[in-house]
Short mmCIF file of C-alpha atoms and ligand atoms in Angstrom, two decimals:
data_model
loop_
_atom_site.label_atom_id
_atom_site.label_comp_id
_atom_site.label_asym_id
_atom_site.label_seq_id
_atom_site.Cartn_x
_atom_site.Cartn_y
_atom_site.Cartn_z
CA MET A 1 -0.18 0.08 -0.12
CA ALA A 2 1.12 3.24 -0.66
CA THR A 3 2.35 5.54 2.44
CA SER A 4 2.32 9.49 2.39
CA LYS A 5 5.78 9.28 1.82
CA ALA A 6 5.43 7.48 -1.42
CA LYS A 7 6.25 9.01 -4.76
CA GLN A 8 4.22 10.05 -7.74
CA ASP A 9 5.39 8.03 -11.12
CA LEU A 10 6.79 10.43 -13.29
CA ASP A 11 9.91 10.71 -15.42
CA TRP A 12 11.64 13.00 -13.42
CA ALA A 13 14.20 13.40 -15.84
CA ASN A 14 12.18 14.64 -18.73
CA LEU A 15 9.62 17.02 -16.99
CA GLY A 16 10.50 20.21 -18.78
CA PHE A 17 9.34 23.43 -17.03
CA LYS A 18 5.80 23.34 -17.34
CA TYR A 19 2.75 23.28 -14.98
CA ARG A 20 1.68 19.95 -13.81
CA PRO A 21 -1.57 19.45 -11.57
CA THR A 22 -0.56 18.24 -7.90
CA LYS A 23 -3.09 17.49 -5.22
CA ALA A 24 -3.00 20.49 -3.13
CA ARG A 25 -2.50 24.32 -3.20
CA PHE A 26 -2.72 26.76 0.01
CA SER A 27 -4.81 29.80 0.16
CA ALA A 28 -5.55 32.66 2.56
CA ILE A 29 -8.20 35.46 2.26
CA TYR A 30 -7.37 39.24 3.08
CA ARG A 31 -10.85 40.69 3.76
CA ASN A 32 -11.78 43.72 6.13
CA GLY A 33 -8.31 44.55 6.89
CA ALA A 34 -6.99 40.93 8.28
CA TRP A 35 -5.63 37.91 6.64
CA SER A 36 -7.73 34.52 7.31
CA GLU A 37 -5.57 31.52 8.71
CA GLY A 38 -5.27 29.90 5.39
CA ALA A 39 -5.65 26.36 4.49
CA LEU A 40 -4.90 23.78 1.94
CA VAL A 41 -7.74 23.60 -1.16
CA GLU A 42 -7.72 21.26 -3.71
CA SER A 43 -9.17 23.25 -6.40
CA PRO A 44 -6.56 24.51 -8.72
CA MET A 45 -9.30 26.94 -10.23
CA ILE A 46 -9.71 30.75 -8.63
CA GLU A 47 -13.00 32.02 -8.63
CA VAL A 48 -12.50 35.76 -8.74
CA HIS A 49 -15.22 38.62 -9.29
CA GLU A 50 -14.88 40.16 -12.94
CA GLY A 51 -14.34 43.76 -11.74
CA ALA A 52 -11.26 41.92 -9.77
CA PRO A 53 -8.36 44.61 -10.42
CA ALA A 54 -5.74 42.00 -10.60
CA LEU A 55 -7.71 41.39 -14.09
CA HIS A 56 -8.14 44.57 -15.04
CA TYR A 57 -5.01 46.84 -13.28
CA ALA A 58 -2.65 43.85 -12.86
CA GLN A 59 -2.69 44.53 -9.35
CA GLN A 60 -0.92 41.22 -8.59
CA CYS A 61 2.35 39.97 -8.02
CA PHE A 62 4.09 36.78 -7.38
CA GLU A 63 7.47 35.02 -6.34
CA GLY A 64 9.35 31.85 -7.52
CA MET A 65 11.30 29.53 -5.42
CA LYS A 66 12.50 25.93 -5.41
CA ALA A 67 12.24 22.77 -3.30
CA GLN A 68 15.02 20.23 -3.53
CA THR A 69 15.41 16.77 -1.95
CA ALA A 70 18.90 16.43 -0.39
CA PRO A 71 20.77 12.76 -0.32
CA ASP A 72 19.78 12.19 3.34
CA GLY A 73 16.20 12.69 2.16
CA ARG A 74 15.41 16.38 3.74
CA VAL A 75 13.38 18.66 1.42
CA LEU A 76 15.02 21.88 0.86
CA LEU A 77 14.21 25.46 0.41
CA PHE A 78 16.79 28.34 -0.40
CA ARG A 79 16.46 31.51 1.63
CA PRO A 80 12.56 31.87 1.53
CA ASP A 81 13.16 34.50 4.13
CA LEU A 82 14.51 36.70 0.94
CA ASN A 83 11.38 35.91 -1.31
CA SER A 84 9.03 36.85 1.66
CA GLU A 85 10.70 39.92 2.31
CA ARG A 86 10.64 40.78 -1.65
CA MET A 87 6.91 39.75 -1.76
CA ASN A 88 6.29 42.45 0.94
CA ARG A 89 8.29 45.50 -0.95
CA THR A 90 6.38 44.64 -4.25
CA ALA A 91 3.12 44.53 -2.13
CA ASP A 92 4.12 47.90 -0.80
CA ARG A 93 4.99 49.30 -4.02
CA LEU A 94 1.52 48.13 -5.92
CA LEU A 95 -0.62 49.18 -2.51
CA MET A 96 -1.39 45.66 -1.73
CA PRO A 97 -1.34 44.33 2.01
CA GLN A 98 1.99 42.66 3.08
CA VAL A 99 1.70 39.03 3.58
CA PRO A 100 3.04 38.35 7.07
CA ARG A 101 6.35 36.22 7.07
CA GLU A 102 4.81 33.74 9.15
CA LEU A 103 1.95 32.90 6.67
CA PHE A 104 4.19 33.02 3.74
CA LEU A 105 6.34 30.36 5.21
CA ARG A 106 3.49 28.40 6.25
CA GLY A 107 1.83 28.50 3.23
CA VAL A 108 4.83 27.43 1.29
CA GLU A 109 5.72 24.69 3.57
CA GLU A 110 2.17 23.44 3.52
CA ALA A 111 1.71 23.57 0.09
CA VAL A 112 5.20 21.45 -0.31
CA ARG A 113 4.40 19.02 2.42
CA ALA A 114 0.81 18.07 1.13
CA ASN A 115 2.70 17.51 -2.13
CA TYR A 116 5.54 15.46 -1.14
CA ALA A 117 4.63 12.93 -3.55
CA TRP A 118 5.63 15.46 -6.44
CA VAL A 119 9.18 16.58 -4.51
CA PRO A 120 11.72 15.11 -7.28
CA PRO A 121 14.07 12.73 -5.44
CA HIS A 122 17.75 13.29 -4.85
CA GLY A 123 19.65 12.78 -8.23
CA SER A 124 16.92 13.35 -10.60
CA GLY A 125 18.19 16.93 -11.39
CA ALA A 126 14.38 18.16 -11.30
CA SER A 127 13.12 20.16 -8.56
CA LEU A 128 9.80 21.47 -7.00
CA TYR A 129 8.88 24.88 -8.26
CA ILE A 130 6.57 27.07 -5.79
CA ARG A 131 4.51 29.86 -7.07
CA PRO A 132 3.32 32.03 -4.35
CA MET A 133 1.42 34.85 -5.56
CA LEU A 134 -0.72 37.45 -4.27
CA ILE A 135 -3.80 38.94 -6.14
CA GLY A 136 -6.29 42.17 -5.92
CA VAL A 137 -9.75 40.25 -6.29
CA GLY A 138 -12.19 42.38 -4.67
CA GLU A 139 -15.06 43.86 -7.08
CA ASN A 140 -13.73 47.37 -8.29
CA LEU A 141 -14.36 49.27 -11.52
CA GLY A 142 -12.51 52.77 -11.06
CA LEU A 143 -8.61 52.62 -10.70
CA ARG A 144 -7.96 52.15 -7.13
CA PRO A 145 -6.59 49.35 -4.88
CA ALA A 146 -8.58 46.13 -4.28
CA THR A 147 -10.22 45.85 -1.04
CA GLU A 148 -9.56 42.06 -1.21
CA TYR A 149 -6.87 39.92 -1.89
CA GLU A 150 -6.15 36.01 -2.13
CA PHE A 151 -2.51 34.89 -1.04
CA ARG A 152 -1.67 31.57 -2.77
CA VAL A 153 1.11 29.00 -3.61
CA PHE A 154 0.80 26.30 -5.77
CA VAL A 155 3.75 23.90 -6.69
CA SER A 156 4.65 21.80 -9.77
CA PRO A 157 7.69 19.46 -10.16
CA VAL A 158 9.98 20.84 -12.80
CA GLY A 159 12.98 20.02 -14.93
CA PRO A 160 15.47 23.22 -16.62
CA TYR A 161 13.94 26.13 -17.83
CA TYR A 162 15.94 26.15 -20.71
CA LYS A 163 15.56 22.57 -22.52
CA SER A 164 18.79 20.76 -22.04
CA ALA A 165 19.38 19.39 -18.84
CA GLY A 166 22.05 20.42 -16.45
CA MET A 167 23.81 23.59 -17.53
CA ALA A 168 22.32 24.75 -20.72
CA ILE A 169 24.06 27.26 -23.01
CA ILE A 170 21.89 29.88 -23.82
CA SER A 171 21.57 33.10 -26.61
CA LEU A 172 20.31 36.23 -25.70
CA ALA A 173 19.07 38.99 -27.90
CA VAL A 174 19.34 42.77 -27.21
CA SER A 175 15.75 44.34 -26.83
CA ASP A 176 14.30 47.02 -29.19
CA PHE A 177 11.61 47.41 -26.52
CA ASP A 178 12.20 48.76 -22.65
CA ARG A 179 11.36 46.35 -20.30
CA ALA A 180 10.82 48.85 -17.44
CA ALA A 181 11.84 52.40 -16.54
CA PRO A 182 13.98 54.28 -14.17
CA ALA A 183 11.13 54.71 -11.48
CA GLY A 184 8.80 52.32 -12.55
CA THR A 185 8.37 48.47 -11.13
CA GLY A 186 10.99 46.70 -12.72
CA ALA A 187 12.27 46.08 -9.37
CA TYR A 188 9.61 44.41 -8.24
CA LYS A 189 8.12 41.17 -9.11
CA ALA A 190 5.11 42.14 -10.77
CA GLY A 191 3.43 40.26 -13.38
CA ALA A 192 2.79 43.63 -15.34
CA ASN A 193 6.54 43.45 -16.17
CA TYR A 194 6.10 40.41 -17.59
CA ALA A 195 3.11 40.61 -19.71
CA GLY A 196 5.02 43.61 -21.18
CA GLY A 197 7.76 42.00 -22.14
CA LEU A 198 6.30 39.00 -24.14
CA LEU A 199 6.90 40.41 -27.25
CA ALA A 200 10.28 41.13 -26.65
CA THR A 201 10.64 37.39 -26.05
CA LYS A 202 9.04 36.45 -29.06
CA LYS A 203 11.38 38.69 -31.37
CA ALA A 204 14.47 37.66 -29.50
CA GLN A 205 12.98 34.12 -30.47
CA GLU A 206 12.25 34.59 -33.88
CA LEU A 207 16.20 35.77 -34.19
CA GLY A 208 16.96 32.31 -32.66
CA ALA A 209 18.02 33.53 -29.25
CA ASN A 210 16.20 32.10 -25.79
CA GLU A 211 15.12 35.27 -24.19
CA ALA A 212 15.61 39.24 -24.53
CA LEU A 213 18.30 41.11 -23.32
CA PHE A 214 16.95 44.23 -21.98
CA LEU A 215 19.44 47.65 -22.03
CA ASP A 216 18.16 50.47 -19.67
CA SER A 217 15.41 52.15 -20.95
CA ALA A 218 16.70 55.76 -20.40
CA LYS A 219 20.15 55.38 -22.53
CA ARG A 220 19.72 52.26 -23.82
CA LEU A 221 23.40 51.78 -22.92
CA TYR A 222 23.64 49.59 -19.85
CA ILE A 223 22.61 45.93 -19.54
CA ASP A 224 19.59 45.57 -16.80
CA GLU A 225 18.72 41.82 -17.09
CA ALA A 226 17.16 39.08 -19.21
CA GLY A 227 13.09 38.64 -19.55
CA SER A 228 13.57 36.01 -16.74
CA ALA A 229 16.86 36.24 -15.05
CA ASN A 230 19.57 38.52 -13.89
CA ILE A 231 22.91 38.72 -15.69
CA VAL A 232 26.66 37.91 -14.17
CA ILE A 233 29.81 38.39 -16.21
CA ALA A 234 33.25 37.00 -15.25
CA MET A 235 35.54 39.93 -16.49
CA LYS A 236 39.05 39.92 -17.52
CA GLY A 237 41.30 40.87 -14.28
CA ASN A 238 39.41 38.33 -12.06
CA ARG A 239 36.66 40.36 -11.81
CA PHE A 240 32.97 39.14 -11.26
CA ALA A 241 30.42 41.82 -12.20
CA THR A 242 26.20 42.25 -12.26
CA PRO A 243 24.70 45.33 -13.35
CA LYS A 244 23.40 47.79 -10.83
CA SER A 245 20.09 49.39 -11.52
CA ASN A 246 17.04 50.11 -9.97
CA ALA A 247 15.15 48.91 -12.91
CA ILE A 248 16.09 44.95 -12.21
CA LEU A 249 14.46 42.28 -10.02
CA PRO A 250 16.85 41.99 -7.14
CA SER A 251 17.34 38.15 -7.87
CA VAL A 252 17.98 35.88 -4.66
CA THR A 253 20.09 33.54 -7.38
CA ARG A 254 22.25 36.68 -7.94
CA ARG A 255 22.96 37.80 -4.68
CA SER A 256 23.98 34.44 -3.57
CA ILE A 257 26.33 33.76 -6.83
CA MET A 258 28.19 37.15 -5.69
CA THR A 259 28.63 35.83 -2.37
CA LEU A 260 30.17 32.66 -3.92
CA ALA A 261 32.16 34.25 -6.18
CA GLU A 262 33.90 35.85 -3.73
CA GLN A 263 33.91 33.69 -0.81
CA LYS A 264 34.88 30.55 -2.57
CA LEU A 265 36.63 31.88 -6.06
CA GLY A 266 38.30 34.66 -4.32
CA LEU A 267 36.99 37.13 -7.53
CA GLN A 268 36.69 40.73 -6.96
CA ILE A 269 33.09 41.31 -7.00
CA GLU A 270 31.30 44.58 -8.82
CA GLU A 271 27.75 45.79 -8.96
CA ARG A 272 27.95 48.67 -10.90
CA PRO A 273 26.27 49.91 -14.40
CA ILE A 274 27.64 47.83 -16.98
CA GLU A 275 27.91 49.82 -20.34
CA LEU A 276 27.49 46.95 -22.74
CA ARG A 277 29.10 47.97 -26.03
CA LYS A 278 31.99 49.76 -24.58
CA GLU A 279 32.86 46.78 -21.85
CA LEU A 280 31.80 43.78 -24.38
CA ALA A 281 35.60 43.01 -25.22
CA ASP A 282 36.15 42.32 -21.45
CA PHE A 283 33.31 39.62 -21.24
CA GLU A 284 34.83 36.30 -20.78
CA GLU A 285 31.95 34.62 -19.41
CA VAL A 286 28.45 35.97 -19.29
CA ALA A 287 25.44 33.90 -17.55
CA ALA A 288 21.66 34.12 -17.05
CA CYS A 289 20.57 33.51 -13.48
CA GLY A 290 17.52 33.16 -11.54
CA THR A 291 15.58 30.40 -9.57
CA ALA A 292 14.20 29.04 -12.93
CA ALA A 293 17.21 29.46 -15.41
CA VAL A 294 19.72 28.48 -12.27
CA LEU A 295 22.95 29.80 -13.62
CA SER A 296 22.69 29.29 -17.56
CA PRO A 297 25.93 30.27 -19.56
CA VAL A 298 25.40 32.71 -22.59
CA GLY A 299 27.22 31.23 -25.63
CA LYS A 300 26.28 34.14 -27.79
CA LEU A 301 24.47 37.61 -27.74
CA TRP A 302 22.61 39.60 -30.80
CA VAL A 303 23.75 43.03 -30.61
CA ASP A 304 23.39 45.86 -33.43
CA GLY A 305 23.03 43.37 -35.69
CA GLN A 306 25.45 40.44 -35.23
CA TRP A 307 26.25 37.72 -32.89
CA HIS A 308 29.04 38.24 -30.46
CA HIS A 309 30.35 35.14 -29.09
CA PHE A 310 31.67 34.42 -25.49
CA HIS A 311 33.74 31.71 -23.90
CA ASP A 312 35.06 29.22 -26.81
CA LYS A 313 32.50 30.44 -29.25
CA GLY A 314 29.71 29.48 -27.03
CA GLU A 315 30.53 26.07 -27.19
CA SER A 316 31.41 24.48 -24.16
CA VAL A 317 30.70 26.08 -20.44
CA GLY A 318 33.55 28.43 -19.14
CA PRO A 319 35.59 27.69 -16.12
CA VAL A 320 34.40 30.31 -13.58
CA MET A 321 30.32 29.70 -14.38
CA GLN A 322 30.81 25.78 -14.04
CA LYS A 323 32.03 26.28 -10.36
CA LEU A 324 29.52 28.62 -9.47
CA TYR A 325 27.08 26.46 -10.81
CA ASP A 326 28.38 23.46 -9.07
CA LEU A 327 28.46 25.25 -5.56
CA LEU A 328 25.05 26.86 -5.87
CA VAL A 329 23.19 24.01 -7.00
CA GLY A 330 25.50 21.52 -4.43
CA ILE A 331 24.28 23.91 -1.73
CA GLN A 332 20.62 24.20 -3.03
CA ARG A 333 20.53 20.54 -2.75
CA GLY A 334 22.44 19.72 0.27
CA GLU A 335 25.03 17.99 -0.98
CA LEU A 336 27.45 20.87 -0.21
CA ALA A 337 28.54 22.19 3.18
CA ASP A 338 26.10 25.25 3.75
CA GLU A 339 28.04 27.65 5.59
CA ASN A 340 25.69 30.71 5.02
CA GLY A 341 23.07 29.26 6.30
CA TRP A 342 20.78 29.53 3.25
CA VAL A 343 18.84 26.20 3.11
CA HIS A 344 15.90 25.83 4.80
CA GLU A 345 14.37 22.40 5.85
CA VAL A 346 10.79 21.64 5.40
CA THR A 347 9.95 18.76 7.87
CA ILE A 348 7.74 16.18 6.15
CA ASP A 349 6.30 14.09 9.03
N1 PLP B 1 14.90 38.61 -12.84
C1 PLP B 1 13.63 38.16 -13.50
C2 PLP B 1 12.78 39.43 -14.63
C3 PLP B 1 12.87 37.26 -13.06
O1 PLP B 1 11.83 36.76 -13.56
C4 PLP B 1 13.74 36.39 -12.14
C5 PLP B 1 13.08 35.36 -11.54
O2 PLP B 1 12.55 34.95 -10.59
C6 PLP B 1 14.82 36.71 -11.56
C7 PLP B 1 15.59 38.11 -12.35
C8 PLP B 1 15.71 36.19 -10.54
O3 PLP B 1 15.44 36.14 -9.55
P1 PLP B 1 15.45 34.93 -8.36
O4 PLP B 1 17.07 34.57 -8.58
O5 PLP B 1 15.23 35.80 -7.06
O6 PLP B 1 14.47 33.77 -8.75
C1 COI B 2 11.67 31.94 -11.69
O1 COI B 2 13.01 32.48 -12.02
O2 COI B 2 11.12 32.13 -10.78
C2 COI B 2 10.87 33.20 -12.52
O3 COI B 2 9.73 33.82 -11.59
C3 COI B 2 10.81 33.17 -14.03
C4 COI B 2 9.77 33.14 -14.23
C5 COI B 2 9.42 33.92 -15.74
C6 COI B 2 9.61 31.54 -14.89
#
């Protein structure tokens, strides 16, 4: 007989990055100025009023996290406190109520625990993607904040975001569209940023790239970020740089990689505006990083009508990104010592 610890019979190595139904999701409602306790629900459907500000005025935000199984069977989250903090920064920016840290973590943990059967086993290369979301659901017509909100957490077992397993070498194309204005919502995880980026992604894919690379929208000179990930660069002279911009998402993965680059590889880390065309010749290895993207080396970049290639003409993964990937993923999967206290166990029983 199947126990509560039984796993789903899935082809874990070939999941792709897509939605798969699981048993339960967590939902809490904000009404009359207070959050409900929240509970697990079975239906993946949300019934919202047709006048919901989430539908009309994009008053909604989300987070992205992963749970992984360690060699000893523990289920680990990676720095969930930072996702909670970021959701609340976004909530403030969009005039939504904050989700208390305790409610956020409880919702994430309950959703993972209830769907334990879908948490990919250690060594499968897959992980459980976790999608916390906050949406304005109360009826409304004028342009004002909703009066009611839902905080929901659903999960889905996923494989790599980009097609191939392990470290996929990807390509990016500099976009003619802007993603976010300097004092707009680019630094917040608001769904509206992504709707605006869909056409840029399509155009990039028409050029044969995986994603668009956005430059700063004020001058179109400095690197901002990719459609679903931040950018990190191994530069000549043992430097490791990432763009400083108030229009990009403060990536949890990027912050962790910068720390590892300094602590473990002894690189000189730099967070500063990076002028693409002026500095391109100094780029040795470039990568996109994020929860879904993990650390994906960029083999080539479409800029000003031509492809510019990075490490080994984009044919192999460079040594710096390989080391950083191994360190990051090793910590996330509980294979390497967690010296910085980044992993958070979800107890299952
Ligand atoms: N930038 C964008 C636009 C993203 O959607 C993501 C994904 O969450 C990231 C960067 C990476 O952030 P994180 O590492 O916190 O997942
Ligand atoms: C994530 O990496 O968690 C994201 O939210 C990116 C998304 C476009 C899949």
